[in-house]
PDB file of C-alpha atoms in Angstrom:
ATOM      1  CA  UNK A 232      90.402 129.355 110.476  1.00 85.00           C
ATOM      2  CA  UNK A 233      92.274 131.949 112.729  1.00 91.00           C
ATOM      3  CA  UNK A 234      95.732 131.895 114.102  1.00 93.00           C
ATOM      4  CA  UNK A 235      93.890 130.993 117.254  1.00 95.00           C
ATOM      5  CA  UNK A 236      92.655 128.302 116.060  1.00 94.00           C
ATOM      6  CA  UNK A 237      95.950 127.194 115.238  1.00 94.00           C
ATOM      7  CA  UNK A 238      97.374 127.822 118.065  1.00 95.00           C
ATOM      8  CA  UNK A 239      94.097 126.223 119.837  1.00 95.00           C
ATOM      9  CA  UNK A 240      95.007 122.704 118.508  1.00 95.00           C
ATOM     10  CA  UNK A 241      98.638 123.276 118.719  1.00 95.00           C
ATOM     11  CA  UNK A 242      98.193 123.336 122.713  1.00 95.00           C
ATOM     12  CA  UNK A 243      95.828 120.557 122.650  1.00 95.00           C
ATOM     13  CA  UNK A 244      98.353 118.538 120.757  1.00 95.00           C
ATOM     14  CA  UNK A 245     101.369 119.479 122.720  1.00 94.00           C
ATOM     15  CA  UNK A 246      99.391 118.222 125.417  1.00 93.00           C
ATOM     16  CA  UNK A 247      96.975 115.436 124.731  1.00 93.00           C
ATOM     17  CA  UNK A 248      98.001 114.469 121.141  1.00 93.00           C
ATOM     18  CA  UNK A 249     101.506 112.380 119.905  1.00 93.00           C
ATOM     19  CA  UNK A 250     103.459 112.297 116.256  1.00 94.00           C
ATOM     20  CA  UNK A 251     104.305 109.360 115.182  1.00 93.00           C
ATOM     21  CA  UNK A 252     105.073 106.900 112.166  1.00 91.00           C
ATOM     22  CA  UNK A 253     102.476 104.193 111.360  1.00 80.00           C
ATOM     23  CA  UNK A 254     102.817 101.322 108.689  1.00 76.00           C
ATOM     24  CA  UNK A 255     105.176 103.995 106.499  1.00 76.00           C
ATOM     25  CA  UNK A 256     102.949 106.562 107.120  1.00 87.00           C
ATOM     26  CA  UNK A 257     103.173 109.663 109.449  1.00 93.00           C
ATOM     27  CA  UNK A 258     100.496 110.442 111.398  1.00 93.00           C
ATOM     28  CA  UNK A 259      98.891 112.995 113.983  1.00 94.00           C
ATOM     29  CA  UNK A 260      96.702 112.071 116.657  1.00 94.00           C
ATOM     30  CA  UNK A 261      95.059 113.467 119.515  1.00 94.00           C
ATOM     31  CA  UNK A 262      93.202 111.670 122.220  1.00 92.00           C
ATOM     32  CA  UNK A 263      91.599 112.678 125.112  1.00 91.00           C
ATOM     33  CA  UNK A 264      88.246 112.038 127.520  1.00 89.00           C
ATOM     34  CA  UNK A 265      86.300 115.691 126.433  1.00 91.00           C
ATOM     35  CA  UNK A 266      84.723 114.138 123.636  1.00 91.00           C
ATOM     36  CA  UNK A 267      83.094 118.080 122.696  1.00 92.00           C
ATOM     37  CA  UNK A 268      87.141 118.792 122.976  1.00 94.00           C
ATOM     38  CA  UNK A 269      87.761 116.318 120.488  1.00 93.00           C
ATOM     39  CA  UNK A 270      84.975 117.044 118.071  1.00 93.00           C
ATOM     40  CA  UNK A 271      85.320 120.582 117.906  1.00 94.00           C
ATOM     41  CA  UNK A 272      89.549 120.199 117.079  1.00 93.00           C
ATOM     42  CA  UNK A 273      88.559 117.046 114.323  1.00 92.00           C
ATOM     43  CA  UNK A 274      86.080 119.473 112.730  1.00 91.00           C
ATOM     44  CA  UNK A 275      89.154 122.070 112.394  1.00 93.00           C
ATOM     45  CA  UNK A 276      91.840 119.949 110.897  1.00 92.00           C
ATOM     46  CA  UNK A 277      89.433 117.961 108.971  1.00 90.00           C
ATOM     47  CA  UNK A 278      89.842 114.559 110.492  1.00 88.00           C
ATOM     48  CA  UNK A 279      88.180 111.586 108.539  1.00 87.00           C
ATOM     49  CA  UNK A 280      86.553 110.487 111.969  1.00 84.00           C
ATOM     50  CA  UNK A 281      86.573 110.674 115.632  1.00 85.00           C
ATOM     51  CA  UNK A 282      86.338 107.265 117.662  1.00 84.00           C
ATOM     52  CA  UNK A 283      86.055 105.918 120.960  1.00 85.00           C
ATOM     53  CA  UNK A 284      89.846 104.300 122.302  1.00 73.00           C
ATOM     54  CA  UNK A 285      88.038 100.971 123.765  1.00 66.00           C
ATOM     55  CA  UNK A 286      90.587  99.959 125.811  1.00 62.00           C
ATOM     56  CA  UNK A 287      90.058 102.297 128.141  1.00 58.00           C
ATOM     57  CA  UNK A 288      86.253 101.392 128.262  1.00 62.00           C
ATOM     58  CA  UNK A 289      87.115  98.035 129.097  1.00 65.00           C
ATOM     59  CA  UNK A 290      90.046  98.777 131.818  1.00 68.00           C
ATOM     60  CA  UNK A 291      87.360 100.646 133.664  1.00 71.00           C
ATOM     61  CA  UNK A 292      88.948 104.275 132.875  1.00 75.00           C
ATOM     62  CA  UNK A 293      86.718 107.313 131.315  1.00 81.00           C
ATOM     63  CA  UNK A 294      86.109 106.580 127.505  1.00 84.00           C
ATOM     64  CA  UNK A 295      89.059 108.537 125.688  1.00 87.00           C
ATOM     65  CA  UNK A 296      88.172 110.119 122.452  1.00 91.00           C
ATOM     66  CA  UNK A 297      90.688 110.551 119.472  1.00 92.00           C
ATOM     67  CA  UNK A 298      91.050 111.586 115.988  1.00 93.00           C
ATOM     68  CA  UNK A 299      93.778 110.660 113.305  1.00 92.00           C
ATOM     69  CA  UNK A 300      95.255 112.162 110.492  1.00 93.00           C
ATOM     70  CA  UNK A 301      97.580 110.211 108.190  1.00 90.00           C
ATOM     71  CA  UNK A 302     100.204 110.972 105.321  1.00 89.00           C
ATOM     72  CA  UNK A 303      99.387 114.257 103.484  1.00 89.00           C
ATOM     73  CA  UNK A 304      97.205 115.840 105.681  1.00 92.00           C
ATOM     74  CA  UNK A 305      99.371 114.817 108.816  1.00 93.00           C
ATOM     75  CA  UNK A 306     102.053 116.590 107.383  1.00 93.00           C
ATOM     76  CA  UNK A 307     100.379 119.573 106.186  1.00 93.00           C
ATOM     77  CA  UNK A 308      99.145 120.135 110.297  1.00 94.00           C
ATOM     78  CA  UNK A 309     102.656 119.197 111.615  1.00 94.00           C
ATOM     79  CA  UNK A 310     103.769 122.715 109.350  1.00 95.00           C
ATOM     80  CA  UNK A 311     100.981 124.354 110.528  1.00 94.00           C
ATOM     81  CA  UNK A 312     101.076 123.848 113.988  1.00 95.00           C
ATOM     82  CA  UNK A 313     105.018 123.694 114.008  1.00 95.00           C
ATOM     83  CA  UNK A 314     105.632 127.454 115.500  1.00 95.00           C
ATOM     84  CA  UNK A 315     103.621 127.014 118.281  1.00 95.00           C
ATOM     85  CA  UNK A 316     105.110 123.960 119.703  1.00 94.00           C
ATOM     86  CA  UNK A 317     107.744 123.209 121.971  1.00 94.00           C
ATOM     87  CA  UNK A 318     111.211 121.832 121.617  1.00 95.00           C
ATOM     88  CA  UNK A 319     111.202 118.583 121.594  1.00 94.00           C
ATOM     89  CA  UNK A 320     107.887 118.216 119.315  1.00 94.00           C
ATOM     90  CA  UNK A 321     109.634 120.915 116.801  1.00 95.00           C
ATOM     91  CA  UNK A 322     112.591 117.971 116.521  1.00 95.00           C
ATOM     92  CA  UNK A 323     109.855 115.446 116.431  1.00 95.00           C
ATOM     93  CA  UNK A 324     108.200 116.912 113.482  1.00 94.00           C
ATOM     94  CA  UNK A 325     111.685 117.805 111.797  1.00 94.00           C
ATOM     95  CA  UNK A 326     111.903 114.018 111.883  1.00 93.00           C
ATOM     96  CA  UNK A 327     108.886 112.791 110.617  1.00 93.00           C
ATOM     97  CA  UNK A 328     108.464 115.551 107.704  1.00 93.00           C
ATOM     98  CA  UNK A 329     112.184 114.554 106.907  1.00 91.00           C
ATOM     99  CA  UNK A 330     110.436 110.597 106.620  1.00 88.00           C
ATOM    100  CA  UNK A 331     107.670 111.483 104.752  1.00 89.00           C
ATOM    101  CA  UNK A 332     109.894 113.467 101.911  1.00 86.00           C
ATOM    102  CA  UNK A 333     112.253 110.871 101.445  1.00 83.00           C
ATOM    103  CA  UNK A 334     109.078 108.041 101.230  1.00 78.00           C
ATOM    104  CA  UNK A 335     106.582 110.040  99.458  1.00 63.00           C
ATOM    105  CA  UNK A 336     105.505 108.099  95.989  1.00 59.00           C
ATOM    106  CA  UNK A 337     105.986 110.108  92.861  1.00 49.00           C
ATOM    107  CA  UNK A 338     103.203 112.370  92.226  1.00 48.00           C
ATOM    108  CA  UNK A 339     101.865 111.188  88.976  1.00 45.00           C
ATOM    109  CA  UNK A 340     101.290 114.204  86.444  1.00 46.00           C
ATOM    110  CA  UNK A 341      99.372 114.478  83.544  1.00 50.00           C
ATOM    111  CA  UNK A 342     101.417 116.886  80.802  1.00 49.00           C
ATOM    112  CA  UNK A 343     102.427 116.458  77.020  1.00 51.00           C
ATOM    113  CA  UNK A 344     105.542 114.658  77.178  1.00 57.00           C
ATOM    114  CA  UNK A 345     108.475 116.606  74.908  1.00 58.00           C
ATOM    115  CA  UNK A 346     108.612 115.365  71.609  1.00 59.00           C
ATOM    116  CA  UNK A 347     104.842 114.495  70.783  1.00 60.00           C
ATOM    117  CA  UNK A 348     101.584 116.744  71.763  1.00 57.00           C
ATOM    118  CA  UNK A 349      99.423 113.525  73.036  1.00 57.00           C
ATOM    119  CA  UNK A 350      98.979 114.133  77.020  1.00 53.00           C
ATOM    120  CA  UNK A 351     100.346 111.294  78.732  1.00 53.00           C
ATOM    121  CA  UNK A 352     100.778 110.236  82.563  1.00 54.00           C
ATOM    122  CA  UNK A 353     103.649 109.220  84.682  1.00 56.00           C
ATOM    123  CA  UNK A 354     106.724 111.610  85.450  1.00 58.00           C
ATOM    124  CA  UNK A 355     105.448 113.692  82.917  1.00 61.00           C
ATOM    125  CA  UNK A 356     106.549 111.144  80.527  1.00 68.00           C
ATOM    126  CA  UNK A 357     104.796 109.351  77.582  1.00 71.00           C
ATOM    127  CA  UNK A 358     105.117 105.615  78.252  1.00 72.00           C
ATOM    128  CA  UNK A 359     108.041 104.716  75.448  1.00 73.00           C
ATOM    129  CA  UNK A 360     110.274 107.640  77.346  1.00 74.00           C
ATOM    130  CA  UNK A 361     109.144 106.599  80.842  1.00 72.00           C
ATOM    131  CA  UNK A 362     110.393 102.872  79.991  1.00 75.00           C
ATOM    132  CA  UNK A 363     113.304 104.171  78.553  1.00 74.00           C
ATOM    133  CA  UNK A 364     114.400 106.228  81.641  1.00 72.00           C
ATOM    134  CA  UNK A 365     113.402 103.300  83.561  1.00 72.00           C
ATOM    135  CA  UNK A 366     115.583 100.933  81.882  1.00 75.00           C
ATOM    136  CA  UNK A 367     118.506 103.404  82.181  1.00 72.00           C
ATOM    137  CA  UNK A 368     117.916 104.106  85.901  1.00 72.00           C
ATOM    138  CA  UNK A 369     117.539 100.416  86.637  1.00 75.00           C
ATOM    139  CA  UNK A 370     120.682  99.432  84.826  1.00 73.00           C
ATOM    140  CA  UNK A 371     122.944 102.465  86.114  1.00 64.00           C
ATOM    141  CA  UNK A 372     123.264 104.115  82.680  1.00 55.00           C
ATOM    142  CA  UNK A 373     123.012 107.149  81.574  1.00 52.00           C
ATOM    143  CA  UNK A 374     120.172 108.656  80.428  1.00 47.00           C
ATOM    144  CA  UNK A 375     120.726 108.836  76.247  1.00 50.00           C
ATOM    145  CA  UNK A 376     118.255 111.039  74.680  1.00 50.00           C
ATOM    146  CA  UNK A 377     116.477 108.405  72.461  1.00 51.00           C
ATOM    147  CA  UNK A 378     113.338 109.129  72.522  1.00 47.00           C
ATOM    148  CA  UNK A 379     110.788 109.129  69.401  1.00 47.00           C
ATOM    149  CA  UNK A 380     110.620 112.447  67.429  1.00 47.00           C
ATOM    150  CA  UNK A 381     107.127 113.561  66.785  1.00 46.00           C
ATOM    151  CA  UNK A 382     107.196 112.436  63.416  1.00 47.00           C
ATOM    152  CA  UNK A 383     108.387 108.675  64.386  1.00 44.00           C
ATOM    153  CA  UNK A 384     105.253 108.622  67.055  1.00 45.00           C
ATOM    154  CA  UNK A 385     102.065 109.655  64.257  1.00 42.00           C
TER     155      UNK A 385
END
């Protein structure tokens, strides 16, 4: 993909498209009647599908075309696209990628925790240390090293 691609869709979205926040999600959307239009700039940001808005089928209208991208991949356009847009999508954006850091679930890792070499999952933590950071960030303690040694684990 070329920076004129980029900046292709970036116009298309400033104009046609809309960022918003669905069902804790973020998403980016474009919608318009040139369904080629559509097809071509889904096929570029790799949207799961490209469907037909109904209600403007059934209001009489032209049939409006649009594509969604949710979460992750949402995000990763609303960076891409960010330097080619105006003002008030730049705050937009700002606002939404803001969102979606603060409500993103923990990445779950797979990595030998410290003090054994089994690989585990979950913060990068076997599950006796994940429980026991749990416990102390559920009851406001702090965080005492008391994990197993490797010996105590075998």
């Amino acid at each position: 993909m070329t920076t004129k691609d980029i900046a292709w869709i970036a116009g298309l979205i400033e104009g046609e498209g809309c960022f918003s926040q669905t069902k804790g999600s973020i998403t980016a959307q474009l919608s318009m009647t040139d369904e080629d239009i559509v097809r071509r700039s889904g096929g570029l940001v790799k949207a799961p599908s490209i469907g037909v808005h109904n209600s403007q089928v059934r209001n009489g209208r032209k049939v409006s075309y649009r594509w969604t991208l949710c979460g992750t991949p949402a995000a990763s356009w609303m960076m891409t696209i960010y330097p080619f847009m105006g003002e008030r999508r730049r705050t937009r954006i700002r606002e939404l990628l803001e969102l979606w850091k603060s409500t993103r679930p923990y990445r779950v890792s797979v990595t030998n925790c410290p003090h054994t070499t089994r690989r585990h999952q979950g913060r990068g933590m076997c599950k006796a240390c994940y429980q026991l950071d749990w416990y102390h960030r559920t009851k406001g303690g702090e965080a005492k090293d008391e994990r197993p040694t490797a010996t105590s684990v075998v």
